[in-house]
CSV table of C-alpha atoms and ligand atoms in Angstrom, one decimal:
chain,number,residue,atom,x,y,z
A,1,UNK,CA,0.0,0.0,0.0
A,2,UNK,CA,1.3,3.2,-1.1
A,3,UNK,CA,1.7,5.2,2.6
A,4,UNK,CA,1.3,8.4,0.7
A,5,UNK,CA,-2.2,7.5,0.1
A,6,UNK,CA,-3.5,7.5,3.7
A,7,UNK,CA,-3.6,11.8,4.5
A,8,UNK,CA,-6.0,11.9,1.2
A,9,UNK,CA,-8.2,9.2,2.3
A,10,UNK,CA,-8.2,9.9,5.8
A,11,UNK,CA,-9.0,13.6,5.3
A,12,UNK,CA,-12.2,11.9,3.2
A,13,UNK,CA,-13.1,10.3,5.9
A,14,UNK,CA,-13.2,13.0,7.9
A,15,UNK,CA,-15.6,15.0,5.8
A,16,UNK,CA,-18.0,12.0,5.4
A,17,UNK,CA,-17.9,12.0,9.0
A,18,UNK,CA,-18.6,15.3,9.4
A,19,UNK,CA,-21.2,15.4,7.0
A,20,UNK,CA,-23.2,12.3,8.2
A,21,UNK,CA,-23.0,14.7,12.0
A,22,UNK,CA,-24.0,17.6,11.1
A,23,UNK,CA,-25.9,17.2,7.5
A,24,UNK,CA,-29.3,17.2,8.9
A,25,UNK,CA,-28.7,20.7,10.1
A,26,UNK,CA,-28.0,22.3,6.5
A,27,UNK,CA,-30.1,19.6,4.5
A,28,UNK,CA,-33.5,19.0,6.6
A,29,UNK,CA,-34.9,21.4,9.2
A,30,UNK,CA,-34.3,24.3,10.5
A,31,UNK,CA,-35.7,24.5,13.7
A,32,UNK,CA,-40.0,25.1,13.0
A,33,UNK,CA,-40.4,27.5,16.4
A,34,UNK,CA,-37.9,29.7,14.5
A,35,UNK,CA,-39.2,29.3,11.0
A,36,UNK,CA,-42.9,30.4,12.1
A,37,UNK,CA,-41.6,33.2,14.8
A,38,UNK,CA,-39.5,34.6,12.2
A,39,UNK,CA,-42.9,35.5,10.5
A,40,UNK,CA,-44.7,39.5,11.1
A,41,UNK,CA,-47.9,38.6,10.9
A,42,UNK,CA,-51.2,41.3,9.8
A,43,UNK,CA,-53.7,41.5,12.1
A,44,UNK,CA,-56.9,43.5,10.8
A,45,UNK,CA,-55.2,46.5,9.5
A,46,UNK,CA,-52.6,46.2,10.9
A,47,UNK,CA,-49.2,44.9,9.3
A,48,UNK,CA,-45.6,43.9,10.0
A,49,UNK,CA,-46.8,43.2,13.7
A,50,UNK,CA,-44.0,40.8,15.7
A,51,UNK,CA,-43.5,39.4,18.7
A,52,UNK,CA,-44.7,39.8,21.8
A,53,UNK,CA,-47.6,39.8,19.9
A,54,UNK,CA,-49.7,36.4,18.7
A,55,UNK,CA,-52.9,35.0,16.9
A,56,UNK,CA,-54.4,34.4,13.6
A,57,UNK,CA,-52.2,31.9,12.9
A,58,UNK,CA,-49.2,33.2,14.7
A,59,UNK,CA,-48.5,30.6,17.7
A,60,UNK,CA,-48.9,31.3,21.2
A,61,UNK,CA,-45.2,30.6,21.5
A,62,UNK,CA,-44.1,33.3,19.2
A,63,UNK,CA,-45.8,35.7,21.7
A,64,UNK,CA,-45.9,36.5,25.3
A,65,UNK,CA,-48.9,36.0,27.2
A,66,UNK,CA,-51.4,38.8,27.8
A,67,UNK,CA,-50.5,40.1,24.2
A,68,UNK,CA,-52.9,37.9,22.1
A,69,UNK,CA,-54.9,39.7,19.4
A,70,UNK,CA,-57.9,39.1,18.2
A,71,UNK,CA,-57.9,39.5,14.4
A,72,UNK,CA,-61.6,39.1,13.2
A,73,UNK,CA,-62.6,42.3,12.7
A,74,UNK,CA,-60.5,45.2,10.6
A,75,UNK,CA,-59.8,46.8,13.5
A,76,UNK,CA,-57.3,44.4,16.0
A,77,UNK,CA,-58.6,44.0,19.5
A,78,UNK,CA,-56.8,43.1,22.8
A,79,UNK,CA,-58.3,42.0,26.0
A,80,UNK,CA,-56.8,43.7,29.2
A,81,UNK,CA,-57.5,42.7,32.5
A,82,UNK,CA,-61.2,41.7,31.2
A,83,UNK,CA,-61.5,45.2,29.6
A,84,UNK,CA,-61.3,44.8,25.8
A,85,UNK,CA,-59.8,47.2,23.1
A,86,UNK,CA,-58.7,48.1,19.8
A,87,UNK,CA,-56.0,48.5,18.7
A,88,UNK,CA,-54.7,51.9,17.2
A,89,UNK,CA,-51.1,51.5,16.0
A,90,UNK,CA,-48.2,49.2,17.4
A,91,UNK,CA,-44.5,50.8,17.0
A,92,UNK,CA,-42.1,48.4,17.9
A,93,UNK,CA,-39.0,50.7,18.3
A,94,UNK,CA,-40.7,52.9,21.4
A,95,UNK,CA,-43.0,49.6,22.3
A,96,UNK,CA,-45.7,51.5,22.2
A,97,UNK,CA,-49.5,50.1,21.9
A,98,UNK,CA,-52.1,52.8,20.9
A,99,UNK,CA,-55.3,51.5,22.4
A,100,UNK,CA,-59.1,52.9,22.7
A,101,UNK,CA,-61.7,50.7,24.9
A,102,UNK,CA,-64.2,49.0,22.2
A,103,UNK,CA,-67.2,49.6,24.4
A,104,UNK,CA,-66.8,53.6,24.9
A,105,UNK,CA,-66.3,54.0,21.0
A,106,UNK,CA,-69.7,55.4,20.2
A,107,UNK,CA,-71.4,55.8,24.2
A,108,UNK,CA,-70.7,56.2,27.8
A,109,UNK,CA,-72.9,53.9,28.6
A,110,UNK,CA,-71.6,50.3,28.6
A,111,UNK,CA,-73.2,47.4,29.8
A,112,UNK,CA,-70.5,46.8,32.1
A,113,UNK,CA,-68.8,48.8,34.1
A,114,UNK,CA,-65.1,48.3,34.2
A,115,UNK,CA,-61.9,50.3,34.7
A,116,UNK,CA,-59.1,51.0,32.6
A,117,UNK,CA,-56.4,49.0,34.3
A,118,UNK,CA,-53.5,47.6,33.4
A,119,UNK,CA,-51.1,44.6,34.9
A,120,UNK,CA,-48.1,46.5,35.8
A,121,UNK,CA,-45.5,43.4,34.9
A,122,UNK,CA,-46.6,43.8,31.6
A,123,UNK,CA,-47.8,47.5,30.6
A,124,UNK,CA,-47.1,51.2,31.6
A,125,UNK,CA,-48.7,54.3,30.7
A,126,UNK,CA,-47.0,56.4,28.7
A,127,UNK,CA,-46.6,59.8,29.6
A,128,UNK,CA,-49.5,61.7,27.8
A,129,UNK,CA,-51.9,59.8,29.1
A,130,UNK,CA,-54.3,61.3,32.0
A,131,UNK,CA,-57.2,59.7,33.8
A,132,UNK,CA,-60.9,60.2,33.5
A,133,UNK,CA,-63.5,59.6,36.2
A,134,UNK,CA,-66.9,58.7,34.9
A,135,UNK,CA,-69.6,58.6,37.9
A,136,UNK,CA,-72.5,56.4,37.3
A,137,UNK,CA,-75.9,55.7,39.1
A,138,UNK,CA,-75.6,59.3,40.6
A,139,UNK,CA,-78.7,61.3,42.3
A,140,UNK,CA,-79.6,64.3,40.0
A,141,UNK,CA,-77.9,67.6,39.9
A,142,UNK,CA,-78.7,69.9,43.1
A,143,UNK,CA,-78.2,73.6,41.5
A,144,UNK,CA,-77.3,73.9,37.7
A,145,UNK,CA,-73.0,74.5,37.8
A,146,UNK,CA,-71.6,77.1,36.3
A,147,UNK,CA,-69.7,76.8,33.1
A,148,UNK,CA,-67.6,78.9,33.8
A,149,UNK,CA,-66.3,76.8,36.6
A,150,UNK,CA,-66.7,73.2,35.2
A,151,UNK,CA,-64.5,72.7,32.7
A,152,UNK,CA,-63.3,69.7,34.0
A,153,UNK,CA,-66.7,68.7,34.6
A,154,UNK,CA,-69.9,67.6,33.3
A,155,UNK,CA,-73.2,64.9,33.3
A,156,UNK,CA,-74.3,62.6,31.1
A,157,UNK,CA,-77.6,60.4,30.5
A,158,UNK,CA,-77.5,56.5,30.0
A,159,UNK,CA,-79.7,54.4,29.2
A,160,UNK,CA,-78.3,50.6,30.5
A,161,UNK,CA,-80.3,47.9,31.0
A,162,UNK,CA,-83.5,49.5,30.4
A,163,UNK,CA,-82.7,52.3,33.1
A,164,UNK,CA,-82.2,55.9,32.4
A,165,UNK,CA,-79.6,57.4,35.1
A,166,UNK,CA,-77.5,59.9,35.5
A,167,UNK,CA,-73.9,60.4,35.0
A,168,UNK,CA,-71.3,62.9,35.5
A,169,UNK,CA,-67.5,62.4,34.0
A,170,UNK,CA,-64.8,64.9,35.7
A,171,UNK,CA,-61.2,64.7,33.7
A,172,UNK,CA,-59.3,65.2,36.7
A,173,UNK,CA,-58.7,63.5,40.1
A,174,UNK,CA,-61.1,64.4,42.7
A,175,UNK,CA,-58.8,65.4,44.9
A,176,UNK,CA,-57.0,67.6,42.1
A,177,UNK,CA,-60.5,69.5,41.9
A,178,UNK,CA,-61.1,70.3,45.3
A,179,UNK,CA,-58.5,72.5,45.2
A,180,UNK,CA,-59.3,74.7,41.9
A,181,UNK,CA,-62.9,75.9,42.7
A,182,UNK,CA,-65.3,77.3,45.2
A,183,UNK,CA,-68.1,75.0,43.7
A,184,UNK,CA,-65.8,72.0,44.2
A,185,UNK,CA,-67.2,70.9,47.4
A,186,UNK,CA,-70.9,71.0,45.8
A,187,UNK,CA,-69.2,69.1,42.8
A,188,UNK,CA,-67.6,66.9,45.5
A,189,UNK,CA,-70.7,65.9,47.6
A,190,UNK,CA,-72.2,65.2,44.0
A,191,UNK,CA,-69.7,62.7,43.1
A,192,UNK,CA,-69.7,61.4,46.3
A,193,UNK,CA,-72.9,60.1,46.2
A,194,UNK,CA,-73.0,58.1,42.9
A,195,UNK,CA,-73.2,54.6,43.1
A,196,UNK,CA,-70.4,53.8,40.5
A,197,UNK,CA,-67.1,55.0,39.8
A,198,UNK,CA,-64.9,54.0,36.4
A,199,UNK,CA,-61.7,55.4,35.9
A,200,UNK,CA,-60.2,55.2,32.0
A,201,UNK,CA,-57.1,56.5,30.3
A,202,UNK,CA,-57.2,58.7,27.5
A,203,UNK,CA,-54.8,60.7,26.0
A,204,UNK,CA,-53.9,64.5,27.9
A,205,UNK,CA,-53.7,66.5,25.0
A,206,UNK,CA,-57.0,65.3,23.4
A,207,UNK,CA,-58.8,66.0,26.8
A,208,UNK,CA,-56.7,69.3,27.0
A,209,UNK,CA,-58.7,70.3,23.6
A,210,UNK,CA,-62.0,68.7,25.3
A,211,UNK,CA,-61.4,70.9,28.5
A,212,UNK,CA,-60.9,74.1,26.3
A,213,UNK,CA,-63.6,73.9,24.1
A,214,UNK,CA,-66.6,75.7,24.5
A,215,UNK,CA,-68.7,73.5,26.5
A,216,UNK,CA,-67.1,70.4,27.9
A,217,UNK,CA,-70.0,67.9,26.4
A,218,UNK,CA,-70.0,64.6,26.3
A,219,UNK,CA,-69.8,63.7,22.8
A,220,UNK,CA,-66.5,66.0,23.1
A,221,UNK,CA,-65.3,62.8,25.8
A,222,UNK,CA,-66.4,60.4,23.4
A,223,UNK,CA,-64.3,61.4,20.5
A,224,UNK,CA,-61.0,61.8,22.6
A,225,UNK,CA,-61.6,58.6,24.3
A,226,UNK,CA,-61.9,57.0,20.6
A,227,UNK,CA,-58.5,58.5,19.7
A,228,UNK,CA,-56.9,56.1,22.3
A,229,UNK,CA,-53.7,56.3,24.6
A,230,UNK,CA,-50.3,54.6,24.4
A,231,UNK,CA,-49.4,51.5,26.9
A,232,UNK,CA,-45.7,50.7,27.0
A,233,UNK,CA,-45.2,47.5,27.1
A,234,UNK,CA,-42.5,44.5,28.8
A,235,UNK,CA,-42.7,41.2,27.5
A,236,UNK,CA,-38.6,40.4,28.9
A,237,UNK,CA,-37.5,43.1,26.0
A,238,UNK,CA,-33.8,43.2,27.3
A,239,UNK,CA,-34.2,39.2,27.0
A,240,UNK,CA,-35.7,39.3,23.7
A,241,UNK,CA,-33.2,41.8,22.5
A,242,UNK,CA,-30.1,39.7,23.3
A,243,UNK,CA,-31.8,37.2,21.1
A,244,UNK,CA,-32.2,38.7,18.5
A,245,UNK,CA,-29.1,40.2,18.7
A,246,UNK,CA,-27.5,36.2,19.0
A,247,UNK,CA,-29.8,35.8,15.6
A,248,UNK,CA,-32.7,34.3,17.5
A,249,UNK,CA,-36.4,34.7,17.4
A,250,UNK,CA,-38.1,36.3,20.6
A,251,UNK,CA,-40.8,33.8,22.0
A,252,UNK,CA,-42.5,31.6,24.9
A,253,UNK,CA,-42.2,28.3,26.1
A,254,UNK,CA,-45.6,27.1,27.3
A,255,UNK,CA,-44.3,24.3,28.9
A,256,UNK,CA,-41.8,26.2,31.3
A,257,UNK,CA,-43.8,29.3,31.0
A,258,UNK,CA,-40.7,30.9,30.1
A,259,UNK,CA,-39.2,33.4,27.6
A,260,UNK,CA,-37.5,32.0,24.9
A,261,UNK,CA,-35.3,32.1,22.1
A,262,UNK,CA,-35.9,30.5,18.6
A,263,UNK,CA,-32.7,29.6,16.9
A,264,UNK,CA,-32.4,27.9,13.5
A,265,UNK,CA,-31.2,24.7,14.9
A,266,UNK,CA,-33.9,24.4,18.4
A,267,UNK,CA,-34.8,26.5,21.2
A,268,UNK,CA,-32.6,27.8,23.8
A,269,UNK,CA,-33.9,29.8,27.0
A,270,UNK,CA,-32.0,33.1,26.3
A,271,UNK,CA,-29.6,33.5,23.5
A,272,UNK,CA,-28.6,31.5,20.2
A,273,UNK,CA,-25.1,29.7,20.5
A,274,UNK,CA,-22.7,31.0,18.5
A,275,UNK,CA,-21.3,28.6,16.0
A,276,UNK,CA,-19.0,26.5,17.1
A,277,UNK,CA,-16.7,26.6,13.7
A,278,UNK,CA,-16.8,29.0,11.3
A,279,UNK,CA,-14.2,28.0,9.1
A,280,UNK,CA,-15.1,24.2,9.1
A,281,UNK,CA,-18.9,25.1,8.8
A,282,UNK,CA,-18.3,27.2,5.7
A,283,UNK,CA,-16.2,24.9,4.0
A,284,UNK,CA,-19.1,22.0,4.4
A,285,UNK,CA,-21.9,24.5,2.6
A,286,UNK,CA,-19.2,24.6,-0.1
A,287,UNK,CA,-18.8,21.3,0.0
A,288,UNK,CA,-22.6,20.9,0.0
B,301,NAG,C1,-40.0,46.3,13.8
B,301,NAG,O1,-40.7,45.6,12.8
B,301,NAG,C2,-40.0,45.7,11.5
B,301,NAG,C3,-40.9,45.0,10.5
B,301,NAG,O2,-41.4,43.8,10.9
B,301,NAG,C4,-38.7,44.9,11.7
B,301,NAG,O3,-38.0,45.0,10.4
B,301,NAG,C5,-37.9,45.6,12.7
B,301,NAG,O4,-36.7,44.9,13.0
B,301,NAG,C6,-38.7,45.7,14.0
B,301,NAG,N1,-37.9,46.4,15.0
B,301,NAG,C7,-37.8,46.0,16.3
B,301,NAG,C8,-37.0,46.9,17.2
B,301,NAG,O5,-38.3,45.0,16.7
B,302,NAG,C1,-63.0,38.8,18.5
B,302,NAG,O1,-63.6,40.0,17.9
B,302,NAG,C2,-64.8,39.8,17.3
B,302,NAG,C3,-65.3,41.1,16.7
B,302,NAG,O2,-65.2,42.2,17.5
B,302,NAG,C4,-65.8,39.3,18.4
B,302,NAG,O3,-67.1,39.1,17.9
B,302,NAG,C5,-65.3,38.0,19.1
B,302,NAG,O4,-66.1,37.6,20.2
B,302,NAG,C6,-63.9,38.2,19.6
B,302,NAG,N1,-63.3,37.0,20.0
B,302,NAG,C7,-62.8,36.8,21.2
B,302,NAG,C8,-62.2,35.4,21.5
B,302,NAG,O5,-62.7,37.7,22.0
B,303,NAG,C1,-76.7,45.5,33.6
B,303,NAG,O1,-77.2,44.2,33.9
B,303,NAG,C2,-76.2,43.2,34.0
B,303,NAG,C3,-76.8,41.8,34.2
B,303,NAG,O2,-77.8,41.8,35.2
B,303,NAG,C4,-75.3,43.5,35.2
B,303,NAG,O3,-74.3,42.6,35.4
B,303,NAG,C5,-74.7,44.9,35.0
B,303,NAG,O4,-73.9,45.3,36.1
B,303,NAG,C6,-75.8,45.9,34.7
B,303,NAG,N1,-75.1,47.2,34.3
B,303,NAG,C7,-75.3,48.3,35.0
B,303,NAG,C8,-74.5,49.5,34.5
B,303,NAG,O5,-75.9,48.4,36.0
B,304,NAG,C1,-62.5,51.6,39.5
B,304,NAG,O1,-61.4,52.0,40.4
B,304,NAG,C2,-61.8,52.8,41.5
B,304,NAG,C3,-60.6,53.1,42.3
B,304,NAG,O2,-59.5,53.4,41.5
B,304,NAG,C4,-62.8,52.1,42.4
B,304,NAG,O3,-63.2,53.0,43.4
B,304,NAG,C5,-64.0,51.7,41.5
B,304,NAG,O4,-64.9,51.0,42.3
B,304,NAG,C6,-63.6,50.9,40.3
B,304,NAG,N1,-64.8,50.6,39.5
B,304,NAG,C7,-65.1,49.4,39.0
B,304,NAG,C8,-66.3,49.4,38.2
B,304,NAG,O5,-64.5,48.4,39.3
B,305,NAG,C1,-77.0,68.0,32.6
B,305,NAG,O1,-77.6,68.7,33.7
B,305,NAG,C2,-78.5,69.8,33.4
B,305,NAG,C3,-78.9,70.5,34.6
B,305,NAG,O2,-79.4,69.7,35.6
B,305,NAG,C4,-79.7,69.2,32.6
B,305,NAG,O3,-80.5,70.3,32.2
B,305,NAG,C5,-79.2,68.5,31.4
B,305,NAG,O4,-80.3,67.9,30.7
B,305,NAG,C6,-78.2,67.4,31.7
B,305,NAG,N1,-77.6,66.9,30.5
B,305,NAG,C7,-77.5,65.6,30.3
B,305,NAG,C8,-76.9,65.2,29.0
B,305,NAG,O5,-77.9,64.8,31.1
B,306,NAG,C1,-54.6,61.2,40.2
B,306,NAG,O1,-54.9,59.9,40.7
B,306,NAG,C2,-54.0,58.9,40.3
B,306,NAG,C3,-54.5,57.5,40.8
B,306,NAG,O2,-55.7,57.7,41.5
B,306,NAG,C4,-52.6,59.2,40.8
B,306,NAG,O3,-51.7,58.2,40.4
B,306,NAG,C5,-52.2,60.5,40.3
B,306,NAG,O4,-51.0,60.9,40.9
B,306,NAG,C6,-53.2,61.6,40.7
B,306,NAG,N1,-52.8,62.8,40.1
B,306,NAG,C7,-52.9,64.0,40.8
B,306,NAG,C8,-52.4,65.2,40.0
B,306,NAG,O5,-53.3,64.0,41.9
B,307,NAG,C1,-51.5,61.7,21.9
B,307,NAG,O1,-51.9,62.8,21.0
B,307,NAG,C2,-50.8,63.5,20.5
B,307,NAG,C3,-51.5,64.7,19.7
B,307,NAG,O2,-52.5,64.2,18.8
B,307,NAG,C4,-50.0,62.6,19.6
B,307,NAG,O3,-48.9,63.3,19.0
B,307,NAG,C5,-49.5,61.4,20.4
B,307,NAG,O4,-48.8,60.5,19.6
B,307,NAG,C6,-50.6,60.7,21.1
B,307,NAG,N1,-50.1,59.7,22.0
B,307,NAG,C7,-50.4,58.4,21.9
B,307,NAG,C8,-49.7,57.5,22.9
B,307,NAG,O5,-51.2,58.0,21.1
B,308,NAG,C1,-40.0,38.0,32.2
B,308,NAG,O1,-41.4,38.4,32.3
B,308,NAG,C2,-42.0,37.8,33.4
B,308,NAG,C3,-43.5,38.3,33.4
B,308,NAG,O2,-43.6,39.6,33.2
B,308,NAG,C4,-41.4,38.2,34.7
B,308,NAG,O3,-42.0,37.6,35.8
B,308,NAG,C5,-39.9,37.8,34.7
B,308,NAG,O4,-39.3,38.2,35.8
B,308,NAG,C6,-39.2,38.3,33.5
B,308,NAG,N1,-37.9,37.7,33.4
B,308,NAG,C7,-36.9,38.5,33.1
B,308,NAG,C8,-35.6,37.8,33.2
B,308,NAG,O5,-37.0,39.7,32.9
């Protein structure tokens, strides 16, 4: 046997070896968490939307719970804390959601009564957005108020479940009044005495234009409620970001209840491996 024959052969084997390893890699699959969670998905009319947001089609585990859309309807809705909403916009470089509540769209008179809240893990308010008291179930005005004094102020009529009653809606905390007018306190002991209390977000420079328009009315309220207010969101962004950074996908494992990271070959709970190496892999896709 001619001994200079062995390096060539040898040095085949190795390849075939390698090949037979880590073929399956390059030839078959790449990993399918990653191949469907490197998919933006539309939503309504909405487009381009990513993780940590999921549904119509796009897998739970691409997401992060609490951020599921529904996508029926033209306009995308999210349910929060058992209030629901549409969506606005989504920017995904400030995380900001721009969201209006579906049932104060066209009324101020829901069936339900629920506040605006949010779970604190996941959301924040952003900085323009102020709060608005809406009183419900409330004995009738005791003097007609001023205008001139009310601008933060005024009443409403509902008609839920069959019964008319009266309303009021003040776009500033209670307390906050007290301090700004001599009919406050009659304000005050008005408020006081309503049955029911909801507190929504809205955004402060539409209710700014709402508080200096001529009469603060409540189809005024409606309209600035409709325009929506922006909720910062946390779904484990510095997480997701060193995975994306590593070349992974952000998502969720449902079985941990965990964040993580899609890479081509499997997931991995925070970031993608890098490869081990380069050179050796390169040369193989030549070989390939
Ligand atoms: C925002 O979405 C666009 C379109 O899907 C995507 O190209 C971009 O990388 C995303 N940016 C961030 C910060 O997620
Ligand atoms: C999704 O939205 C549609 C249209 O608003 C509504 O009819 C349906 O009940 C919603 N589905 C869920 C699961 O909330
Ligand atoms: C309307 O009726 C439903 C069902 O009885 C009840 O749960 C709800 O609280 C009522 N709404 C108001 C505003 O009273
Ligand atoms: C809304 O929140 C306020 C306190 O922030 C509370 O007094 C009120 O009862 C809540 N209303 C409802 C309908 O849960
Ligand atoms: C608001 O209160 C005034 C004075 O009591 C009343 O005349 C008016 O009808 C009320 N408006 C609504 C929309 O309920
Ligand atoms: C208004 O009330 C909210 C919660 O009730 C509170 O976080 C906020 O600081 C209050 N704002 C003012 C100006 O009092
Ligand atoms: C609030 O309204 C202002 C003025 O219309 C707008 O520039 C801003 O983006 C709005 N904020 C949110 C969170 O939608
Ligand atoms: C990821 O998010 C969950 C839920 O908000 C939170 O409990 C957890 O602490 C976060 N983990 C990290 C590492 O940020």
């Amino acid at each position: 046997m001619n001994p200079l024959h062995l390096p060539g052969s040898f040095f085949f084997f190795i390849i075939i070896t390698f090949v037979l390893i880590h073929a399956p890699k390059f030839a078959s699959s790449v990993d399918e968490g990653y191949v469907n969670c490197n998919r933006a998905f539309a939503c309504g009319n909405i487009e381009n939307i990513g993780y940590p947001f999921w549904g119509s089609g796009r897998p739970d585990y691409c997401g992060f719970p609490g951020f599921e859309l529904n996508c029926s309807d033209s306009m995308p809705e999210i349910t929060i804390m058992s209030a629901t909403y549409h969506v606005l916009g989504i920017n995904n470089e400030t995380r900001v959601l721009t969201v209006a509540r579906t049932d104060y769209l066209d009324n101020l008179c829901p069936t339900f009564l629920i506040n605006t809240t949010r779970n604190p893990d996941l959301f924040e308010f952003t900085s323009d957005t102020q709060v608005i008291n809406l009183y419900y179930h409330c004995p009738p005005p005791p003097t007609p108020i001023p205008n001139e004094e009310t601008e933060f102020f005024s009443n409403f009529t509902c008609n839920i479940n069959t019964t008319t009653l009266s309303g009021y809606f003040l776009t500033r905390n209670l307390s906050e009044l007290a301090d700004l007018a001599s009919i406050a306190t009659e304000i005050s002991a008005s408020l006081r005495s309503c049955d029911d209390l909801v507190v929504l977000a809205a955004n402060q420079s539409e209710i700014q234009s709402v508080e200096t328009s001529q009469n603060l009315r409540w189809e005024n309220l409606i309209e600035a409620l409709a325009k929506g207010f922006g909720l910062q969101w946390n779904a484990n962004n510095s997480l997701c970001g060193r995975c994306r950074s590593s070349g992974g996908q952000c998502g969720y494992n449902t079985v941990s209840n965990k964040f993580s990271c899609y890479c081509t070959d499997r997931p991995y709970d925070t970031v993608c491996p890098t490869p081990t190496d380069p050179t050796l892999e390169s040369l193989l896709v030549f070989l390939l």
